[in-house]
């Protein structure tokens, strides 16, 4: 059951990425991109990274979609009979070859949650688990890692999300006054 759900999610993500790239209608592409971003956020949840999934959903499917929609609200829709973009055969062959080469690495990955994964057996992971409580005086290892050991990284992520929010507010405020 879980494997079938993962395959369906992969098909959804790849399909929405292809639709995003091939549609000539900008609004349709934005909607497909939003669906792609939402699918990627679910992939992050499957990979047991709900914080990254939440950020992807908020920024990718939320903020970016709003910015794109505000952008096309100020532009005109192209006229034409084609709804799908023509594909350059050479570029298609190179893209398929690139994806095929990258796909060969997927089989080298351990299953999600495997006790043999590098994360479980890594010295850094063991160091965090053994020393997080005493060095940071925080009762939760995940919080200790995010707030103490990776504090600057977490601060950078917070700055990105905050900046995106401020940008949206500035665009919306400008829209109200025009």
Coordinates of N, CA, C and O in Angstrom, one line a residue:
X1 N 0.8 -1.2 0.0 CA 0.0 0.0 0.0 C 0.9 1.3 0.0 O 0.7 2.2 -0.8
X2 N 1.9 1.3 0.9 CA 2.7 2.5 1.0 C 3.5 2.7 -0.2 O 3.7 3.8 -0.7
X3 N 4.0 1.6 -0.8 CA 4.8 1.7 -2.1 C 3.9 2.2 -3.2 O 4.4 3.0 -4.0
X4 N 2.7 1.7 -3.3 CA 1.8 2.2 -4.3 C 1.5 3.7 -4.2 O 1.5 4.4 -5.2
X5 N 1.4 4.2 -3.0 CA 1.2 5.6 -2.7 C 2.4 6.4 -3.1 O 2.3 7.5 -3.7
X6 N 3.6 5.9 -2.8 CA 4.8 6.6 -3.2 C 5.0 6.6 -4.7 O 5.4 7.7 -5.3
X7 N 4.6 5.6 -5.4 CA 4.7 5.6 -6.9 C 3.7 6.5 -7.5 O 4.0 7.3 -8.4
X8 N 2.5 6.6 -6.9 CA 1.5 7.5 -7.4 C 1.9 9.0 -7.1 O 1.7 9.8 -8.0
X9 N 2.6 9.2 -6.0 CA 3.1 10.5 -5.7 C 4.2 10.9 -6.7 O 4.2 12.1 -7.2
X10 N 5.1 10.0 -7.0 CA 6.2 10.2 -7.9 C 5.6 10.6 -9.3 O 6.0 11.5 -10.0
X11 N 4.6 9.8 -9.7 CA 3.9 10.0 -11.0 C 3.3 11.4 -11.0 O 3.4 12.2 -12.0
X12 N 2.6 11.8 -9.9 CA 2.0 13.1 -9.8 C 3.0 14.2 -9.9 O 2.8 15.2 -10.6
X13 N 4.2 14.1 -9.2 CA 5.2 15.1 -9.2 C 5.8 15.3 -10.6 O 5.9 16.4 -11.1
X14 N 6.2 14.2 -11.2 CA 6.8 14.2 -12.5 C 5.8 14.7 -13.6 O 6.1 15.6 -14.4
X15 N 4.5 14.3 -13.5 CA 3.5 14.7 -14.4 C 3.2 16.2 -14.3 O 3.1 16.9 -15.3
X16 N 3.1 16.7 -13.0 CA 2.9 18.2 -12.9 C 4.1 19.0 -13.3 O 4.0 20.1 -13.8
X17 N 5.3 18.4 -13.2 CA 6.5 19.1 -13.7 C 6.5 19.2 -15.2 O 6.8 20.3 -15.8
X18 N 6.1 18.1 -15.8 CA 6.0 18.1 -17.3 C 4.9 19.1 -17.8 O 5.2 19.8 -18.8
X19 N 3.8 19.1 -17.1 CA 2.7 20.0 -17.5 C 3.2 21.4 -17.3 O 2.9 22.3 -18.2
X20 N 3.9 21.7 -16.3 CA 4.4 23.1 -16.0 C 5.3 23.5 -17.2 O 5.2 24.6 -17.6
X21 N 6.2 22.6 -17.6 CA 7.1 22.9 -18.6 C 6.5 23.0 -20.0 O 7.0 23.8 -20.8
X22 N 5.5 22.3 -20.3 CA 5.0 22.2 -21.7 C 3.8 23.1 -22.0 O 3.5 23.3 -23.1
X23 N 3.0 23.5 -20.9 CA 1.9 24.3 -21.2 C 2.3 25.7 -21.7 O 3.2 26.3 -21.2
X24 N 1.6 26.2 -22.7 CA 1.8 27.6 -23.2 C 1.0 28.6 -22.4 O 1.3 29.8 -22.3
X25 N -0.1 28.2 -21.8 CA -0.9 29.0 -21.0 C -0.2 29.3 -19.6 O 0.0 28.4 -18.9
X26 N 0.1 30.6 -19.3 CA 0.8 30.9 -18.1 C 0.0 30.6 -16.9 O 0.6 30.0 -15.9
X27 N -1.3 30.9 -16.9 CA -2.1 30.5 -15.7 C -2.1 29.0 -15.4 O -1.9 28.6 -14.3
X28 N -2.3 28.3 -16.5 CA -2.2 26.8 -16.3 C -0.9 26.3 -15.8 O -0.8 25.4 -15.0
X29 N 0.2 26.9 -16.3 CA 1.5 26.6 -15.8 C 1.7 26.9 -14.4 O 2.3 26.1 -13.6
X30 N 1.2 28.0 -13.9 CA 1.3 28.4 -12.5 C 0.5 27.4 -11.6 O 1.0 27.0 -10.6
X31 N -0.6 27.0 -12.1 CA -1.4 26.1 -11.3 C -0.7 24.7 -11.2 O -0.6 24.1 -10.2
X32 N -0.1 24.3 -12.4 CA 0.6 23.0 -12.4 C 1.8 23.1 -11.5 O 2.2 22.2 -10.8
X33 N 2.5 24.3 -11.5 CA 3.7 24.5 -10.7 C 3.3 24.4 -9.2 O 4.1 23.9 -8.4
X34 N 2.2 25.0 -8.9 CA 1.7 25.0 -7.5 C 1.5 23.5 -7.1 O 1.8 23.1 -5.9
X35 N 0.8 22.8 -8.0 CA 0.6 21.3 -7.7 C 1.9 20.6 -7.5 O 2.0 19.7 -6.6
X36 N 2.9 20.9 -8.4 CA 4.2 20.3 -8.3 C 4.8 20.6 -6.9 O 5.3 19.7 -6.2
X37 N 4.8 21.8 -6.5 CA 5.4 22.2 -5.2 C 4.7 21.5 -4.1 O 5.3 21.1 -3.1
X38 N 3.4 21.4 -4.1 CA 2.6 20.7 -3.1 C 3.0 19.2 -3.1 O 3.2 18.6 -2.0
X39 N 3.2 18.6 -4.2 CA 3.6 17.2 -4.3 C 5.0 17.1 -3.7 O 5.3 16.1 -3.0
X40 N 5.9 18.0 -4.0 CA 7.3 17.9 -3.4 C 7.2 18.0 -1.9 O 8.0 17.4 -1.2
X41 N 6.3 18.9 -1.4 CA 6.2 19.0 0.1 C 5.7 17.7 0.7 O 6.2 17.3 1.8
X42 N 4.9 17.0 0.0 CA 4.4 15.7 0.5 C 5.6 14.7 0.4 O 5.7 13.8 1.3
X43 N 6.4 14.8 -0.6 CA 7.6 13.9 -0.7 C 8.5 14.1 0.5 O 9.0 13.2 1.1
X44 N 8.7 15.4 0.9 CA 9.5 15.7 2.1 C 8.9 15.1 3.3 O 9.6 14.6 4.2
X45 N 7.6 15.1 3.4 CA 7.0 14.4 4.6 C 7.2 12.9 4.6 O 7.5 12.3 5.6
X46 N 7.1 12.3 3.4 CA 7.4 10.9 3.3 C 8.8 10.6 3.7 O 9.1 9.5 4.2
X47 N 9.7 11.5 3.4 CA 11.2 11.3 3.7 C 11.5 11.7 5.2 O 12.6 11.8 5.6
X48 N 10.4 11.9 5.9 CA 10.5 12.2 7.4 C 11.2 13.5 7.6 O 12.0 13.6 8.6
X49 N 10.9 14.5 6.8 CA 11.4 15.9 7.0 C 10.2 16.8 6.9 O 10.1 17.6 6.0
X50 N 9.3 16.8 7.9 CA 8.1 17.6 7.9 C 8.4 19.1 7.9 O 7.6 19.9 7.4
X51 N 9.5 19.5 8.5 CA 9.8 20.9 8.6 C 10.2 21.4 7.2 O 9.7 22.5 6.8
X52 N 10.9 20.6 6.4 CA 11.2 21.0 5.0 C 9.9 21.0 4.2 O 9.7 21.9 3.3
X53 N 9.1 20.0 4.4 CA 7.8 19.9 3.7 C 6.9 21.1 4.0 O 6.3 21.6 3.1
X54 N 6.9 21.5 5.2 CA 6.0 22.7 5.6 C 6.6 23.9 4.9 O 5.8 24.7 4.4
X55 N 7.9 24.1 4.9 CA 8.5 25.3 4.3 C 8.2 25.2 2.8 O 7.9 26.3 2.2
X56 N 8.3 24.1 2.1 CA 8.1 24.0 0.7 C 6.6 24.3 0.4 O 6.3 25.0 -0.6
X57 N 5.7 23.8 1.2 CA 4.3 24.1 1.0 C 4.0 25.6 1.2 O 3.3 26.2 0.4
X58 N 4.6 26.2 2.2 CA 4.3 27.6 2.5 C 4.9 28.5 1.4 O 4.3 29.4 0.9
X59 N 6.2 28.3 1.1 CA 6.9 29.1 0.1 C 6.6 28.7 -1.3 O 6.2 29.6 -2.1
X60 N 6.8 27.5 -1.6 CA 6.6 27.0 -3.0 C 5.2 27.1 -3.5 O 4.9 27.7 -4.5
X61 N 4.3 26.4 -2.7 CA 2.9 26.3 -3.2 C 2.1 27.6 -2.8 O 1.1 27.9 -3.4
X62 N 2.6 28.3 -1.8 CA 1.8 29.4 -1.3 C 2.3 30.8 -1.8 O 1.8 31.4 -2.7
X63 N 3.5 31.2 -1.3 CA 4.0 32.5 -1.6 C 4.4 32.7 -3.1 O 4.0 33.7 -3.7
X64 N 5.1 31.7 -3.6 CA 5.5 31.8 -5.0 C 4.3 31.8 -5.9 O 4.2 32.6 -6.9
X65 N 3.3 31.0 -5.6 CA 2.0 31.0 -6.5 C 1.4 32.4 -6.4 O 0.9 32.9 -7.5
X66 N 1.3 33.0 -5.3 CA 0.7 34.3 -5.2 C 1.5 35.3 -6.0 O 0.9 36.2 -6.7
X67 N 2.8 35.3 -5.9 CA 3.6 36.2 -6.6 C 3.5 36.0 -8.1 O 3.3 37.0 -8.9
X68 N 3.4 34.8 -8.6 CA 3.2 34.5 -10.0 C 1.8 35.0 -10.5 O 1.7 35.6 -11.5
X69 N 0.8 34.8 -9.6 CA -0.6 35.2 -10.0 C -0.6 36.7 -10.1 O -1.3 37.3 -11.0
X70 N 0.0 37.4 -9.1 CA 0.1 38.9 -9.2 C 0.8 39.4 -10.4 O 0.4 40.4 -11.0
X71 N 1.8 38.6 -10.8 CA 2.6 39.0 -12.0 C 1.7 38.9 -13.3 O 1.7 39.8 -14.1
X72 N 1.0 37.8 -13.4 CA 0.3 37.6 -14.6 C -1.0 38.5 -14.6 O -1.6 38.8 -15.7
X73 N -1.4 39.0 -13.5 CA -2.5 39.9 -13.4 C -2.2 41.2 -14.1 O -3.1 41.9 -14.6
X74 N -0.9 41.5 -14.2 CA -0.5 42.8 -14.8 C 0.0 42.6 -16.2 O 0.5 43.5 -16.9
X75 N -0.1 41.4 -16.8 CA 0.3 41.1 -18.1 C -0.9 40.6 -18.9 O -2.0 40.4 -18.4
X76 N -0.7 40.5 -20.2 CA -1.8 40.1 -21.1 C -1.5 38.6 -21.5 O -0.4 38.2 -21.6
X77 N -2.6 37.9 -21.8 CA -2.4 36.5 -22.2 C -2.1 36.5 -23.7 O -2.7 37.2 -24.5
X78 N -1.2 35.6 -24.1 CA -0.9 35.5 -25.5 C -2.0 34.8 -26.3 O -2.7 34.0 -25.8
X79 N -2.2 35.3 -27.5 CA -3.2 34.6 -28.4 C -2.5 33.5 -29.2 O -1.3 33.7 -29.6
X80 N -3.2 32.5 -29.5 CA -2.6 31.4 -30.3 C -3.5 30.2 -30.1 O -4.3 30.1 -29.3
X81 N -3.2 29.3 -31.1 CA -4.1 28.1 -31.1 C -3.4 27.0 -30.3 O -4.1 26.1 -29.8
X82 N -2.1 27.0 -30.1 CA -1.4 25.9 -29.4 C -1.5 26.1 -27.9 O -1.4 27.2 -27.4
X83 N -1.8 25.0 -27.2 CA -1.8 25.1 -25.8 C -0.6 24.4 -25.2 O -0.3 24.7 -24.0
X84 N 0.1 23.6 -26.0 CA 1.3 23.0 -25.5 C 2.5 23.5 -26.3 O 2.4 23.6 -27.5
X85 N 3.6 23.7 -25.6 CA 4.8 24.2 -26.3 C 5.4 23.1 -27.1 O 5.4 22.0 -26.8
X86 N 6.0 23.5 -28.3 CA 6.8 22.6 -29.1 C 8.1 22.2 -28.4 O 8.7 23.0 -27.7
X87 N 8.4 20.9 -28.5 CA 9.6 20.4 -27.8 C 10.8 20.3 -28.7 O 10.6 19.7 -29.8
X88 N 11.9 20.8 -28.3 CA 13.1 20.6 -29.1 C 13.7 19.2 -29.0 O 14.0 18.8 -27.8
X89 N 13.7 18.4 -30.0 CA 14.1 17.0 -29.9 C 15.5 16.8 -29.3 O 15.8 15.9 -28.5
X90 N 16.5 17.7 -29.6 CA 17.8 17.6 -29.1 C 17.8 17.8 -27.6 O 18.5 17.1 -26.8
X91 N 17.1 18.8 -27.1 CA 17.0 19.1 -25.7 C 16.3 18.0 -25.0 O 16.7 17.7 -23.8
X92 N 15.3 17.4 -25.6 CA 14.6 16.3 -25.0 C 15.5 15.1 -24.8 O 15.5 14.5 -23.7
X93 N 16.3 14.8 -25.8 CA 17.2 13.7 -25.7 C 18.2 13.9 -24.6 O 18.5 13.0 -23.7
X94 N 18.8 15.1 -24.5 CA 19.8 15.4 -23.5 C 19.1 15.4 -22.1 O 19.7 14.8 -21.1
X95 N 17.9 15.9 -21.9 CA 17.2 15.8 -20.7 C 16.9 14.4 -20.2 O 17.1 14.0 -19.1
X96 N 16.4 13.6 -21.1 CA 16.1 12.2 -20.8 C 17.4 11.4 -20.4 O 17.5 10.7 -19.4
X97 N 18.5 11.7 -21.1 CA 19.8 11.1 -20.8 C 20.3 11.5 -19.4 O 20.7 10.7 -18.6
X98 N 20.1 12.8 -19.1 CA 20.5 13.3 -17.8 C 19.7 12.7 -16.7 O 20.2 12.3 -15.7
X99 N 18.4 12.6 -16.9 CA 17.5 12.0 -15.9 C 17.9 10.5 -15.7 O 17.9 10.0 -14.6
X100 N 18.2 9.8 -16.8 CA 18.5 8.4 -16.7 C 19.8 8.2 -15.9 O 19.9 7.3 -15.1
X101 N 20.8 9.1 -16.1 CA 22.0 8.9 -15.4 C 21.8 9.2 -13.9 O 22.3 8.5 -13.0
X102 N 21.1 10.3 -13.6 CA 20.8 10.6 -12.2 C 19.9 9.5 -11.5 O 20.1 9.2 -10.4
X103 N 19.0 8.9 -12.3 CA 18.2 7.9 -11.8 C 18.9 6.6 -11.3 O 18.4 5.9 -10.5
X104 N 20.1 6.4 -11.9 CA 20.9 5.2 -11.5 C 21.3 5.3 -10.0 O 21.6 4.3 -9.4
X105 N 21.4 6.5 -9.5 CA 21.8 6.6 -8.1 C 20.7 6.3 -7.1 O 21.0 6.0 -6.0
X106 N 19.5 6.3 -7.6 CA 18.4 6.1 -6.7 C 18.4 4.7 -6.1 O 18.1 4.4 -4.9
X107 N 18.9 3.7 -6.8 CA 19.0 2.3 -6.4 C 20.1 2.1 -5.3 O 20.1 1.1 -4.6
X108 N 21.0 3.1 -5.2 CA 22.1 3.0 -4.2 C 21.6 3.5 -2.8 O 22.3 3.3 -1.8
X109 N 20.4 4.2 -2.8 CA 19.9 4.7 -1.6 C 19.3 3.6 -0.7 O 18.6 2.7 -1.2
X110 N 19.5 3.7 0.6 CA 18.8 2.7 1.5 C 17.3 3.0 1.6 O 16.9 4.2 1.3
X111 N 16.5 2.1 1.9 CA 15.1 2.4 2.1 C 14.9 3.4 3.2 O 15.7 3.5 4.1
X112 N 13.8 4.2 3.1 CA 13.5 5.2 4.1 C 13.3 4.5 5.4 O 12.5 3.6 5.6
X113 N 14.0 5.0 6.5 CA 13.9 4.5 7.8 C 14.7 3.3 8.1 O 14.7 2.7 9.2
X114 N 15.6 2.9 7.1 CA 16.5 1.8 7.3 C 17.5 2.0 8.4 O 18.1 3.1 8.5
X115 N 17.7 0.9 9.2 CA 18.8 1.0 10.3 C 20.2 1.0 9.7 O 21.1 1.2 10.4
X116 N 20.3 0.7 8.4 CA 21.6 0.7 7.7 C 21.9 2.0 7.0 O 23.0 2.1 6.4
X117 N 21.1 3.0 7.1 CA 21.3 4.3 6.4 C 22.5 5.0 7.0 O 22.8 4.8 8.2
X118 N 23.1 5.9 6.2 CA 24.3 6.6 6.7 C 23.9 7.5 7.8 O 24.7 7.8 8.7
X119 N 22.7 8.0 7.9 CA 22.3 8.9 9.0 C 22.3 8.2 10.3 O 22.8 8.7 11.3
X120 N 21.9 7.0 10.3 CA 21.8 6.2 11.6 C 23.2 5.8 12.0 O 23.5 5.8 13.2
X121 N 24.1 5.4 11.1 CA 25.4 4.9 11.5 C 26.5 6.0 11.4 O 27.6 5.7 11.7
X122 N 26.2 7.2 11.1 CA 27.1 8.3 11.0 C 27.6 8.7 12.4 O 26.9 8.8 13.4
X123 N 28.9 9.1 12.4 CA 29.5 9.6 13.7 C 28.8 10.9 14.2 O 28.7 11.1 15.4
X124 N 28.5 11.8 13.2 CA 27.8 13.0 13.6 C 26.5 12.8 14.3 O 26.2 13.4 15.3
X125 N 25.7 11.9 13.8 CA 24.4 11.5 14.4 C 24.6 11.0 15.8 O 24.0 11.4 16.7
X126 N 25.6 10.1 15.9 CA 25.9 9.6 17.3 C 26.4 10.6 18.2 O 26.0 10.6 19.4
X127 N 27.2 11.6 17.7 CA 27.7 12.7 18.6 C 26.5 13.5 19.1 O 26.4 13.8 20.2
X128 N 25.6 13.9 18.1 CA 24.4 14.6 18.5 C 23.6 13.9 19.6 O 23.1 14.5 20.6
X129 N 23.3 12.6 19.4 CA 22.5 11.9 20.3 C 23.2 11.7 21.7 O 22.5 11.8 22.7
X130 N 24.5 11.6 21.7 CA 25.2 11.4 23.0 C 25.4 12.7 23.7 O 25.4 12.7 25.0
X131 N 25.5 13.9 23.0 CA 26.0 15.1 23.7 C 25.0 16.2 23.6 O 25.2 17.3 24.3
X132 N 23.9 16.1 22.9 CA 22.9 17.2 22.8 C 22.4 17.7 24.1 O 22.3 18.9 24.4
X133 N 22.0 16.8 25.0 CA 21.4 17.2 26.3 C 22.4 17.9 27.2 O 22.1 18.9 27.7
X134 N 23.6 17.4 27.2 CA 24.6 18.0 28.2 C 25.2 19.3 27.6 O 25.4 20.2 28.4
X135 N 25.4 19.4 26.3 CA 26.0 20.6 25.7 C 25.0 21.7 25.6 O 25.4 22.9 25.7
X136 N 23.8 21.4 25.3 CA 22.8 22.5 25.0 C 21.8 22.7 26.1 O 21.1 23.7 26.1
X137 N 21.6 21.7 27.0 CA 20.6 21.7 28.1 C 19.2 21.8 27.5 O 18.3 22.5 28.1
X138 N 19.0 21.3 26.3 CA 17.7 21.2 25.7 C 17.2 19.8 25.8 O 17.9 18.9 25.6
X139 N 15.9 19.6 26.1 CA 15.4 18.3 26.3 C 15.0 17.5 25.1 O 14.7 16.3 25.1
X140 N 15.0 18.2 23.9 CA 14.7 17.5 22.7 C 15.9 17.6 21.7 O 16.4 18.7 21.4
X141 N 16.3 16.4 21.2 CA 17.5 16.4 20.4 C 17.3 17.2 19.1 O 18.2 17.9 18.6
X142 N 16.1 17.1 18.5 CA 15.9 17.8 17.2 C 15.9 19.3 17.4 O 16.6 20.0 16.7
X143 N 15.3 19.7 18.5 CA 15.4 21.2 18.9 C 16.8 21.6 19.1 O 17.3 22.7 18.7
X144 N 17.6 20.8 19.8 CA 19.0 21.1 20.1 C 19.8 21.2 18.8 O 20.6 22.1 18.7
X145 N 19.6 20.3 17.9 CA 20.3 20.3 16.6 C 20.0 21.6 15.8 O 20.8 22.3 15.3
X146 N 18.6 21.8 15.7 CA 18.2 23.0 14.9 C 18.6 24.3 15.6 O 19.0 25.3 14.9
X147 N 18.5 24.4 16.9 CA 18.7 25.7 17.6 C 20.1 26.0 17.9 O 20.6 27.1 17.9
X148 N 20.9 24.9 18.3 CA 22.2 25.1 18.8 C 23.3 24.7 17.7 O 24.1 25.6 17.3
X149 N 23.3 23.5 17.3 CA 24.3 23.1 16.3 C 24.1 23.7 14.9 O 25.1 24.0 14.3
X150 N 22.9 23.8 14.5 CA 22.6 24.4 13.2 C 21.9 25.7 13.3 O 21.1 26.0 12.4
X151 N 22.2 26.5 14.2 CA 21.5 27.7 14.5 C 21.6 28.7 13.3 O 20.6 29.3 13.0
X152 N 22.8 28.8 12.7 CA 22.9 29.8 11.6 C 22.1 29.3 10.4 O 21.5 30.1 9.7
X153 N 22.1 28.0 10.1 CA 21.3 27.5 9.0 C 19.8 27.7 9.3 O 19.1 28.1 8.4
X154 N 19.4 27.4 10.5 CA 18.0 27.7 10.8 C 17.6 29.2 10.7 O 16.6 29.5 10.2
X155 N 18.5 30.0 11.2 CA 18.3 31.5 11.0 C 18.2 31.8 9.6 O 17.4 32.7 9.2
X156 N 19.1 31.3 8.7 CA 19.0 31.6 7.3 C 17.7 31.1 6.7 O 17.1 31.9 5.9
X157 N 17.1 30.0 7.1 CA 15.8 29.5 6.6 C 14.7 30.5 7.1 O 13.8 30.8 6.3
X158 N 14.8 30.9 8.3 CA 13.8 31.8 8.9 C 13.9 33.2 8.1 O 12.8 33.8 7.8
X159 N 15.1 33.6 7.8 CA 15.2 34.9 7.0 C 14.6 34.8 5.7 O 13.9 35.7 5.2
X160 N 14.8 33.6 5.0 CA 14.2 33.4 3.7 C 12.7 33.5 3.7 O 12.0 34.2 2.9
X161 N 12.1 32.8 4.7 CA 10.6 32.7 4.8 C 10.1 34.1 5.2 O 9.1 34.6 4.7
X162 N 10.8 34.8 6.1 CA 10.4 36.2 6.5 C 10.5 37.1 5.4 O 9.6 37.9 5.1
X163 N 11.6 37.1 4.6 CA 11.7 37.9 3.4 C 10.6 37.7 2.4 O 10.1 38.7 1.8
X164 N 10.3 36.4 2.2 CA 9.2 36.2 1.2 C 7.9 36.8 1.7 O 7.1 37.3 0.9
X165 N 7.6 36.7 3.0 CA 6.4 37.2 3.6 C 6.4 38.8 3.4 O 5.4 39.4 3.1
X166 N 7.5 39.4 3.7 CA 7.6 40.9 3.6 C 7.4 41.3 2.1 O 6.7 42.2 1.8
X167 N 8.0 40.5 1.2 CA 7.9 40.8 -0.2 C 6.4 40.7 -0.7 O 5.9 41.6 -1.4
X168 N 5.7 39.7 -0.2 CA 4.3 39.6 -0.5 C 3.5 40.7 0.0 O 2.7 41.3 -0.7
X169 N 3.8 41.1 1.3 CA 3.1 42.2 1.9 C 3.3 43.5 1.1 O 2.4 44.3 0.9
X170 N 4.6 43.7 0.7 CA 4.9 44.9 -0.1 C 4.2 44.9 -1.5 O 3.7 46.0 -1.9
X171 N 4.2 43.8 -2.1 CA 3.5 43.7 -3.4 C 2.0 43.9 -3.2 O 1.4 44.7 -4.0
X172 N 1.4 43.3 -2.2 CA 0.0 43.5 -1.9 C -0.4 44.9 -1.6 O -1.4 45.4 -2.0
X173 N 0.5 45.5 -0.8 CA 0.2 46.9 -0.4 C 0.3 47.8 -1.6 O -0.5 48.7 -1.8
X174 N 1.3 47.6 -2.5 CA 1.4 48.4 -3.7 C 0.2 48.2 -4.6 O -0.3 49.1 -5.2
X175 N -0.4 46.9 -4.7 CA -1.6 46.6 -5.5 C -2.8 47.4 -4.9 O -3.6 47.9 -5.7
X176 N -2.9 47.6 -3.6 CA -4.0 48.2 -3.0 C -4.0 49.7 -3.4 O -5.0 50.3 -3.6
X177 N -2.8 50.3 -3.4 CA -2.7 51.8 -3.6 C -2.7 52.2 -5.1 O -2.7 53.3 -5.4
X178 N -2.6 51.2 -6.0 CA -2.6 51.6 -7.4 C -3.9 51.5 -8.0 O -4.8 51.0 -7.6

